[in-house]
PDB file of N, CA, C and O in Angstrom:
ATOM      1  N   LYS A 125       0.916  -1.121  -0.040  1.00  0.00           N
ATOM      2  CA  LYS A 125      -0.048   0.092   0.196  1.00  0.00           C
ATOM      3  C   LYS A 125       0.889   1.469   0.105  1.00  0.00           C
ATOM      4  O   LYS A 125       1.816   1.341   0.881  1.00  0.00           O
ATOM      5  N   PRO A 126       0.451   2.154  -0.985  1.00  0.00           N
ATOM      6  CA  PRO A 126       1.457   3.529  -0.927  1.00  0.00           C
ATOM      7  C   PRO A 126       1.260   4.271   0.423  1.00  0.00           C
ATOM      8  O   PRO A 126       0.049   4.313   0.850  1.00  0.00           O
ATOM      9  N   SER A 127       2.296   5.121   0.455  1.00  0.00           N
ATOM     10  CA  SER A 127       2.209   6.084   1.687  1.00  0.00           C
ATOM     11  C   SER A 127       1.553   7.194   0.932  1.00  0.00           C
ATOM     12  O   SER A 127       1.753   7.604  -0.235  1.00  0.00           O
ATOM     13  N   LYS A 128       1.130   8.302   1.949  1.00  0.00           N
ATOM     14  CA  LYS A 128       0.648   9.546   1.462  1.00  0.00           C
ATOM     15  C   LYS A 128       1.883  10.442   1.661  1.00  0.00           C
ATOM     16  O   LYS A 128       2.503  10.389   2.550  1.00  0.00           O
ATOM     17  N   PHE A 129       1.860  11.776   0.927  1.00  0.00           N
ATOM     18  CA  PHE A 129       2.933  12.547   0.996  1.00  0.00           C
ATOM     19  C   PHE A 129       2.357  14.075   0.807  1.00  0.00           C
ATOM     20  O   PHE A 129       1.664  14.247  -0.388  1.00  0.00           O
ATOM     21  N   LEU A 130       2.220  14.928   1.673  1.00  0.00           N
ATOM     22  CA  LEU A 130       1.675  16.030   1.413  1.00  0.00           C
ATOM     23  C   LEU A 130       2.860  16.992   0.799  1.00  0.00           C
ATOM     24  O   LEU A 130       3.737  17.322   1.589  1.00  0.00           O
ATOM     25  N   VAL A 131       2.500  17.772  -0.348  1.00  0.00           N
ATOM     26  CA  VAL A 131       3.290  18.515  -1.068  1.00  0.00           C
ATOM     27  C   VAL A 131       3.186  19.910  -0.120  1.00  0.00           C
ATOM     28  O   VAL A 131       2.214  20.425  -0.089  1.00  0.00           O
ATOM     29  N   THR A 132       4.459  20.500   0.424  1.00  0.00           N
ATOM     30  CA  THR A 132       4.436  21.923   0.832  1.00  0.00           C
ATOM     31  C   THR A 132       5.848  22.396   0.646  1.00  0.00           C
ATOM     32  O   THR A 132       6.705  21.809   0.287  1.00  0.00           O
ATOM     33  N   GLY A 133       5.791  23.596   0.716  1.00  0.00           N
ATOM     34  CA  GLY A 133       7.218  24.284   0.888  1.00  0.00           C
ATOM     35  C   GLY A 133       8.051  24.106  -0.467  1.00  0.00           C
ATOM     36  O   GLY A 133       7.951  24.173  -1.577  1.00  0.00           O
ATOM     37  N   LYS A 134       9.220  23.528   0.277  1.00  0.00           N
ATOM     38  CA  LYS A 134      10.431  23.402  -0.722  1.00  0.00           C
ATOM     39  C   LYS A 134      10.112  22.552  -1.732  1.00  0.00           C
ATOM     40  O   LYS A 134      10.754  21.990  -2.420  1.00  0.00           O
ATOM     41  N   TYR A 135       9.033  21.293  -1.447  1.00  0.00           N
ATOM     42  CA  TYR A 135       8.691  20.019  -2.159  1.00  0.00           C
ATOM     43  C   TYR A 135       7.884  20.728  -3.542  1.00  0.00           C
ATOM     44  O   TYR A 135       7.582  19.909  -4.394  1.00  0.00           O
ATOM     45  N   VAL A 136       7.245  21.864  -3.379  1.00  0.00           N
ATOM     46  CA  VAL A 136       6.394  22.109  -4.687  1.00  0.00           C
ATOM     47  C   VAL A 136       7.544  22.166  -5.882  1.00  0.00           C
ATOM     48  O   VAL A 136       8.393  22.751  -5.942  1.00  0.00           O
ATOM     49  N   SER A 137       6.767  21.412  -7.148  1.00  0.00           N
ATOM     50  CA  SER A 137       7.146  21.231  -8.391  1.00  0.00           C
ATOM     51  C   SER A 137       8.636  20.692  -8.176  1.00  0.00           C
ATOM     52  O   SER A 137       9.624  20.720  -9.042  1.00  0.00           O
ATOM     53  N   ARG A 138       8.922  20.013  -7.063  1.00  0.00           N
ATOM     54  CA  ARG A 138      10.482  19.236  -6.991  1.00  0.00           C
ATOM     55  C   ARG A 138      10.264  17.854  -6.698  1.00  0.00           C
ATOM     56  O   ARG A 138      10.609  17.477  -5.517  1.00  0.00           O
ATOM     57  N   PRO A 139       9.808  17.140  -7.519  1.00  0.00           N
ATOM     58  CA  PRO A 139       9.646  15.584  -7.202  1.00  0.00           C
ATOM     59  C   PRO A 139      10.980  14.960  -7.016  1.00  0.00           C
ATOM     60  O   PRO A 139      11.208  14.145  -6.360  1.00  0.00           O
ATOM     61  N   ASP A 140      12.235  15.877  -7.491  1.00  0.00           N
ATOM     62  CA  ASP A 140      13.345  15.041  -7.213  1.00  0.00           C
ATOM     63  C   ASP A 140      13.684  15.136  -5.611  1.00  0.00           C
ATOM     64  O   ASP A 140      14.379  14.372  -5.169  1.00  0.00           O
ATOM     65  N   LEU A 141      13.354  16.435  -5.018  1.00  0.00           N
ATOM     66  CA  LEU A 141      13.446  16.565  -3.417  1.00  0.00           C
ATOM     67  C   LEU A 141      12.693  15.663  -2.587  1.00  0.00           C
ATOM     68  O   LEU A 141      12.920  15.018  -1.684  1.00  0.00           O
ATOM     69  N   ILE A 142      11.386  15.327  -3.265  1.00  0.00           N
ATOM     70  CA  ILE A 142      10.448  14.275  -2.576  1.00  0.00           C
ATOM     71  C   ILE A 142      11.093  12.919  -2.426  1.00  0.00           C
ATOM     72  O   ILE A 142      11.117  12.131  -1.451  1.00  0.00           O
ATOM     73  N   SER A 143      11.470  12.792  -3.840  1.00  0.00           N
ATOM     74  CA  SER A 143      12.426  11.173  -3.835  1.00  0.00           C
ATOM     75  C   SER A 143      13.314  11.096  -3.102  1.00  0.00           C
ATOM     76  O   SER A 143      13.451  10.009  -2.318  1.00  0.00           O
ATOM     77  N   TYR A 144      14.271  12.170  -2.631  1.00  0.00           N
ATOM     78  CA  TYR A 144      15.438  12.243  -1.902  1.00  0.00           C
ATOM     79  C   TYR A 144      14.840  12.297  -0.403  1.00  0.00           C
ATOM     80  O   TYR A 144      15.480  11.522   0.091  1.00  0.00           O
ATOM     81  N   SER A 145      13.715  12.974  -0.065  1.00  0.00           N
ATOM     82  CA  SER A 145      13.427  12.891   1.146  1.00  0.00           C
ATOM     83  C   SER A 145      12.883  11.621   1.638  1.00  0.00           C
ATOM     84  O   SER A 145      12.817  10.959   2.708  1.00  0.00           O
ATOM     85  N   VAL A 146      12.296  10.941   0.762  1.00  0.00           N
ATOM     86  CA  VAL A 146      11.537   9.481   1.029  1.00  0.00           C
ATOM     87  C   VAL A 146      12.313   8.357   1.009  1.00  0.00           C
ATOM     88  O   VAL A 146      12.513   7.155   1.709  1.00  0.00           O
ATOM     89  N   TYR A 147      13.282   8.022  -0.189  1.00  0.00           N
ATOM     90  CA  TYR A 147      13.931   7.028  -0.678  1.00  0.00           C
ATOM     91  C   TYR A 147      15.450   7.221  -0.532  1.00  0.00           C
ATOM     92  O   TYR A 147      16.239   6.490  -0.767  1.00  0.00           O
ATOM     93  N   GLY A 148      15.884   8.376  -0.017  1.00  0.00           N
ATOM     94  CA  GLY A 148      17.494   8.855   0.113  1.00  0.00           C
ATOM     95  C   GLY A 148      18.272   8.974  -1.092  1.00  0.00           C
ATOM     96  O   GLY A 148      19.333   9.118  -1.200  1.00  0.00           O
ATOM     97  N   SER A 149      17.258   9.237  -2.282  1.00  0.00           N
ATOM     98  CA  SER A 149      17.928   9.176  -3.562  1.00  0.00           C
ATOM     99  C   SER A 149      17.011   9.966  -4.351  1.00  0.00           C
ATOM    100  O   SER A 149      15.675   9.796  -4.530  1.00  0.00           O
ATOM    101  N   SER A 150      17.550  10.854  -5.195  1.00  0.00           N
ATOM    102  CA  SER A 150      16.460  11.643  -6.155  1.00  0.00           C
ATOM    103  C   SER A 150      16.377  10.906  -7.437  1.00  0.00           C
ATOM    104  O   SER A 150      15.624  11.459  -8.426  1.00  0.00           O
ATOM    105  N   ASP A 151      16.859   9.811  -7.532  1.00  0.00           N
ATOM    106  CA  ASP A 151      16.620   8.993  -8.783  1.00  0.00           C
ATOM    107  C   ASP A 151      15.272   8.710  -9.030  1.00  0.00           C
ATOM    108  O   ASP A 151      14.992   7.994 -10.375  1.00  0.00           O
ATOM    109  N   TYR A 152      14.408   8.448  -7.981  1.00  0.00           N
ATOM    110  CA  TYR A 152      13.100   7.832  -8.421  1.00  0.00           C
ATOM    111  C   TYR A 152      12.261   9.015  -8.542  1.00  0.00           C
ATOM    112  O   TYR A 152      10.894   8.636  -8.628  1.00  0.00           O
ATOM    113  N   TRP A 153      12.381  10.116  -8.832  1.00  0.00           N
ATOM    114  CA  TRP A 153      11.375  11.356  -9.070  1.00  0.00           C
ATOM    115  C   TRP A 153      10.382  10.802 -10.080  1.00  0.00           C
ATOM    116  O   TRP A 153       9.244  11.158 -10.110  1.00  0.00           O
ATOM    117  N   TRP A 154      10.960  10.338 -11.222  1.00  0.00           N
ATOM    118  CA  TRP A 154      10.204  10.017 -12.423  1.00  0.00           C
ATOM    119  C   TRP A 154       9.050   9.217 -12.194  1.00  0.00           C
ATOM    120  O   TRP A 154       7.840   8.903 -12.509  1.00  0.00           O
ATOM    121  N   MET A 155       9.486   8.308 -11.150  1.00  0.00           N
ATOM    122  CA  MET A 155       8.454   7.213 -10.842  1.00  0.00           C
ATOM    123  C   MET A 155       7.317   7.444  -9.978  1.00  0.00           C
ATOM    124  O   MET A 155       6.101   7.308 -10.037  1.00  0.00           O
ATOM    125  N   ILE A 156       7.778   8.337  -9.091  1.00  0.00           N
ATOM    126  CA  ILE A 156       6.558   9.273  -8.332  1.00  0.00           C
ATOM    127  C   ILE A 156       5.581   9.851  -9.122  1.00  0.00           C
ATOM    128  O   ILE A 156       4.585   9.992  -8.942  1.00  0.00           O
ATOM    129  N   CYS A 157       6.137  10.758 -10.386  1.00  0.00           N
ATOM    130  CA  CYS A 157       5.420  11.262 -11.065  1.00  0.00           C
ATOM    131  C   CYS A 157       4.439  10.370 -12.007  1.00  0.00           C
ATOM    132  O   CYS A 157       3.365  10.505 -12.062  1.00  0.00           O
ATOM    133  N   LYS A 158       5.195   9.303 -12.401  1.00  0.00           N
ATOM    134  CA  LYS A 158       4.152   8.248 -13.071  1.00  0.00           C
ATOM    135  C   LYS A 158       3.436   7.670 -12.500  1.00  0.00           C
ATOM    136  O   LYS A 158       2.063   7.527 -12.855  1.00  0.00           O
ATOM    137  N   PHE A 159       3.834   7.305 -11.255  1.00  0.00           N
ATOM    138  CA  PHE A 159       2.748   6.819 -10.377  1.00  0.00           C
ATOM    139  C   PHE A 159       1.453   7.418  -9.964  1.00  0.00           C
ATOM    140  O   PHE A 159       0.479   7.071  -9.631  1.00  0.00           O
ATOM    141  N   ASN A 160       1.591   8.988  -9.700  1.00  0.00           N
ATOM    142  CA  ASN A 160       0.559   9.683  -9.653  1.00  0.00           C
ATOM    143  C   ASN A 160      -0.199  10.549 -10.622  1.00  0.00           C
ATOM    144  O   ASN A 160      -0.694  11.232 -10.842  1.00  0.00           O
ATOM    145  N   GLY A 161       0.614   9.992 -12.066  1.00  0.00           N
ATOM    146  CA  GLY A 161      -0.108  10.643 -13.296  1.00  0.00           C
ATOM    147  C   GLY A 161       0.083  12.117 -13.527  1.00  0.00           C
ATOM    148  O   GLY A 161      -0.501  12.710 -13.983  1.00  0.00           O
ATOM    149  N   ILE A 162       1.386  12.639 -12.755  1.00  0.00           N
ATOM    150  CA  ILE A 162       1.923  14.034 -13.087  1.00  0.00           C
ATOM    151  C   ILE A 162       2.541  13.954 -14.341  1.00  0.00           C
ATOM    152  O   ILE A 162       3.746  13.506 -14.336  1.00  0.00           O
ATOM    153  N   CYS A 163       2.245  14.832 -15.290  1.00  0.00           N
ATOM    154  CA  CYS A 163       2.655  15.142 -16.287  1.00  0.00           C
ATOM    155  C   CYS A 163       3.774  16.646 -16.398  1.00  0.00           C
ATOM    156  O   CYS A 163       4.799  16.695 -17.049  1.00  0.00           O
ATOM    157  N   ASP A 164       2.840  17.446 -15.703  1.00  0.00           N
ATOM    158  CA  ASP A 164       3.574  18.824 -15.514  1.00  0.00           C
ATOM    159  C   ASP A 164       3.801  19.108 -14.046  1.00  0.00           C
ATOM    160  O   ASP A 164       2.807  19.703 -13.351  1.00  0.00           O
ATOM    161  N   VAL A 165       5.098  19.247 -13.492  1.00  0.00           N
ATOM    162  CA  VAL A 165       5.102  19.407 -12.021  1.00  0.00           C
ATOM    163  C   VAL A 165       4.819  20.760 -11.962  1.00  0.00           C
ATOM    164  O   VAL A 165       4.673  20.946 -10.677  1.00  0.00           O
ATOM    165  N   PHE A 166       5.044  21.533 -12.772  1.00  0.00           N
ATOM    166  CA  PHE A 166       4.814  23.077 -12.046  1.00  0.00           C
ATOM    167  C   PHE A 166       3.168  23.349 -12.085  1.00  0.00           C
ATOM    168  O   PHE A 166       2.848  24.320 -11.226  1.00  0.00           O
ATOM    169  N   ASN A 167       2.462  22.604 -12.713  1.00  0.00           N
ATOM    170  CA  ASN A 167       1.189  23.083 -12.445  1.00  0.00           C
ATOM    171  C   ASN A 167       0.324  21.933 -11.649  1.00  0.00           C
ATOM    172  O   ASN A 167      -0.945  22.011 -11.340  1.00  0.00           O
ATOM    173  N   GLU A 168       1.094  20.776 -11.468  1.00  0.00           N
ATOM    174  CA  GLU A 168       0.305  19.693 -10.712  1.00  0.00           C
ATOM    175  C   GLU A 168       0.843  19.091  -9.427  1.00  0.00           C
ATOM    176  O   GLU A 168       0.234  18.905  -8.393  1.00  0.00           O
ATOM    177  N   LEU A 169       2.112  19.590  -9.146  1.00  0.00           N
ATOM    178  CA  LEU A 169       2.788  19.489  -7.892  1.00  0.00           C
ATOM    179  C   LEU A 169       2.952  20.587  -7.219  1.00  0.00           C
ATOM    180  O   LEU A 169       3.956  21.246  -6.982  1.00  0.00           O
ATOM    181  N   VAL A 170       1.641  20.966  -6.752  1.00  0.00           N
ATOM    182  CA  VAL A 170       1.778  22.439  -6.166  1.00  0.00           C
ATOM    183  C   VAL A 170       1.307  22.338  -4.493  1.00  0.00           C
ATOM    184  O   VAL A 170       0.845  21.083  -4.087  1.00  0.00           O
ATOM    185  N   SER A 171       1.572  23.271  -3.677  1.00  0.00           N
ATOM    186  CA  SER A 171       1.045  23.203  -2.346  1.00  0.00           C
ATOM    187  C   SER A 171      -0.170  22.569  -1.696  1.00  0.00           C
ATOM    188  O   SER A 171      -1.260  23.204  -2.736  1.00  0.00           O
ATOM    189  N   GLY A 172      -0.155  21.695  -0.888  1.00  0.00           N
ATOM    190  CA  GLY A 172      -1.565  21.138  -0.664  1.00  0.00           C
ATOM    191  C   GLY A 172      -1.960  19.994  -1.320  1.00  0.00           C
ATOM    192  O   GLY A 172      -2.892  19.402  -0.555  1.00  0.00           O
ATOM    193  N   VAL A 173      -1.214  19.661  -2.259  1.00  0.00           N
ATOM    194  CA  VAL A 173      -1.504  18.232  -3.252  1.00  0.00           C
ATOM    195  C   VAL A 173      -1.056  17.072  -2.318  1.00  0.00           C
ATOM    196  O   VAL A 173       0.143  17.224  -1.918  1.00  0.00           O
ATOM    197  N   VAL A 174      -1.862  16.088  -2.080  1.00  0.00           N
ATOM    198  CA  VAL A 174      -1.391  14.805  -1.438  1.00  0.00           C
ATOM    199  C   VAL A 174      -1.068  13.977  -2.499  1.00  0.00           C
ATOM    200  O   VAL A 174      -1.934  13.460  -3.347  1.00  0.00           O
ATOM    201  N   ILE A 175       0.096  13.370  -2.502  1.00  0.00           N
ATOM    202  CA  ILE A 175       0.372  12.172  -3.714  1.00  0.00           C
ATOM    203  C   ILE A 175       0.779  11.048  -2.887  1.00  0.00           C
ATOM    204  O   ILE A 175       0.974  10.694  -1.766  1.00  0.00           O
ATOM    205  N   ASP A 176       0.734  10.019  -3.905  1.00  0.00           N
ATOM    206  CA  ASP A 176       0.787   8.523  -3.235  1.00  0.00           C
ATOM    207  C   ASP A 176       2.335   8.226  -3.373  1.00  0.00           C
ATOM    208  O   ASP A 176       2.860   8.638  -4.673  1.00  0.00           O
ATOM    209  N   ILE A 177       3.216   7.748  -2.357  1.00  0.00           N
ATOM    210  CA  ILE A 177       4.510   7.247  -2.419  1.00  0.00           C
ATOM    211  C   ILE A 177       4.466   5.669  -2.765  1.00  0.00           C
ATOM    212  O   ILE A 177       3.890   5.139  -1.603  1.00  0.00           O
ATOM    213  N   PRO A 178       5.055   5.105  -3.533  1.00  0.00           N
ATOM    214  CA  PRO A 178       4.734   3.657  -3.741  1.00  0.00           C
ATOM    215  C   PRO A 178       6.184   3.069  -2.898  1.00  0.00           C
ATOM    216  O   PRO A 178       7.133   4.057  -2.590  1.00  0.00           O
ATOM    217  N   SER A 179       6.153   2.044  -2.207  1.00  0.00           N
ATOM    218  CA  SER A 179       7.129   1.407  -1.689  1.00  0.00           C
ATOM    219  C   SER A 179       8.486   1.070  -2.398  1.00  0.00           C
ATOM    220  O   SER A 179       8.099   0.985  -3.584  1.00  0.00           O
ATOM    221  N   ILE A 180       9.813   1.332  -1.955  1.00  0.00           N
ATOM    222  CA  ILE A 180      10.823   0.846  -2.553  1.00  0.00           C
ATOM    223  C   ILE A 180      10.816  -0.467  -3.105  1.00  0.00           C
ATOM    224  O   ILE A 180      11.253  -0.594  -4.211  1.00  0.00           O
ATOM    225  N   ILE A 181      10.072  -1.376  -2.499  1.00  0.00           N
ATOM    226  CA  ILE A 181      10.126  -2.816  -2.903  1.00  0.00           C
ATOM    227  C   ILE A 181       9.250  -2.850  -4.422  1.00  0.00           C
ATOM    228  O   ILE A 181       9.448  -3.524  -5.404  1.00  0.00           O
ATOM    229  N   ASP A 182       8.119  -1.928  -4.300  1.00  0.00           N
ATOM    230  CA  ASP A 182       7.292  -1.753  -5.394  1.00  0.00           C
ATOM    231  C   ASP A 182       7.945  -1.030  -6.622  1.00  0.00           C
ATOM    232  O   ASP A 182       8.076  -1.488  -7.610  1.00  0.00           O
ATOM    233  N   LEU A 183       8.828  -0.046  -6.479  1.00  0.00           N
ATOM    234  CA  LEU A 183       9.719   0.564  -7.341  1.00  0.00           C
ATOM    235  C   LEU A 183      10.488  -0.225  -8.100  1.00  0.00           C
ATOM    236  O   LEU A 183      10.735  -0.594  -9.126  1.00  0.00           O
ATOM    237  N   ASN A 184      11.283  -1.221  -6.879  1.00  0.00           N
ATOM    238  CA  ASN A 184      12.315  -2.007  -7.741  1.00  0.00           C
ATOM    239  C   ASN A 184      11.693  -2.916  -8.251  1.00  0.00           C
ATOM    240  O   ASN A 184      12.122  -3.451  -9.330  1.00  0.00           O
ATOM    241  N   ASN A 185      10.426  -3.628  -8.016  1.00  0.00           N
ATOM    242  CA  ASN A 185       9.864  -4.831  -8.815  1.00  0.00           C
ATOM    243  C   ASN A 185       9.318  -4.063 -10.126  1.00  0.00           C
ATOM    244  O   ASN A 185       9.372  -4.741 -11.280  1.00  0.00           O
ATOM    245  N   PHE A 186       8.744  -2.730 -10.269  1.00  0.00           N
ATOM    246  CA  PHE A 186       8.437  -2.132 -11.628  1.00  0.00           C
ATOM    247  C   PHE A 186       9.523  -2.028 -12.306  1.00  0.00           C
ATOM    248  O   PHE A 186       9.576  -2.523 -13.630  1.00  0.00           O
ATOM    249  N   ILE A 187      10.942  -1.702 -11.725  1.00  0.00           N
ATOM    250  CA  ILE A 187      11.958  -1.406 -12.556  1.00  0.00           C
ATOM    251  C   ILE A 187      12.533  -2.675 -13.325  1.00  0.00           C
ATOM    252  O   ILE A 187      12.868  -2.986 -14.440  1.00  0.00           O
ATOM    253  N   ALA A 188      12.640  -3.829 -12.486  1.00  0.00           N
ATOM    254  CA  ALA A 188      12.947  -5.095 -12.581  1.00  0.00           C
ATOM    255  C   ALA A 188      11.881  -5.744 -13.996  1.00  0.00           C
ATOM    256  O   ALA A 188      12.624  -6.187 -14.945  1.00  0.00           O
ATOM    257  N   ASN A 189      10.806  -5.644 -13.904  1.00  0.00           N
ATOM    258  CA  ASN A 189       9.841  -6.216 -14.706  1.00  0.00           C
ATOM    259  C   ASN A 189       9.745  -5.150 -16.186  1.00  0.00           C
ATOM    260  O   ASN A 189       9.259  -5.707 -17.092  1.00  0.00           O
ATOM    261  N   ASN A 190      10.200  -3.986 -16.004  1.00  0.00           N
ATOM    262  CA  ASN A 190      10.090  -3.091 -17.325  1.00  0.00           C
ATOM    263  C   ASN A 190      11.736  -2.948 -17.899  1.00  0.00           C
ATOM    264  O   ASN A 190      11.644  -2.037 -18.668  1.00  0.00           O
ATOM    265  N   SER A 191      12.628  -3.641 -17.268  1.00  0.00           N
ATOM    266  CA  SER A 191      13.891  -3.089 -17.983  1.00  0.00           C
ATOM    267  C   SER A 191      14.514  -4.280 -18.669  1.00  0.00           C
ATOM    268  O   SER A 191      15.774  -4.619 -18.696  1.00  0.00           O
ATOM    269  N   LYS A 192      13.604  -5.485 -18.968  1.00  0.00           N
ATOM    270  CA  LYS A 192      13.961  -6.674 -19.505  1.00  0.00           C
ATOM    271  C   LYS A 192      14.621  -6.214 -20.949  1.00  0.00           C
ATOM    272  O   LYS A 192      14.035  -5.496 -21.633  1.00  0.00           O
ATOM    273  N   LYS A 193      15.896  -7.166 -21.101  1.00  0.00           N
ATOM    274  CA  LYS A 193      16.285  -6.854 -22.684  1.00  0.00           C
ATOM    275  C   LYS A 193      16.195  -7.869 -23.575  1.00  0.00           C
ATOM    276  O   LYS A 193      15.516  -8.958 -23.392  1.00  0.00           O
TER     277      LYS A 193
END
């Protein structure tokens, strides 16, 4: 089950900072956006919005299942 994250202050339009705050790495910013259907971080990732944060296990499974060669 995903956790919830309230976008405020320094996290507005900054999925990279959200990723770093949650996972300890900014590398997963695009997965947070994809998971929440966010295409335009400047208009959709605004103060007061609550987004879902997938677990690191779910992220790793998604990456493993979608990076087959």
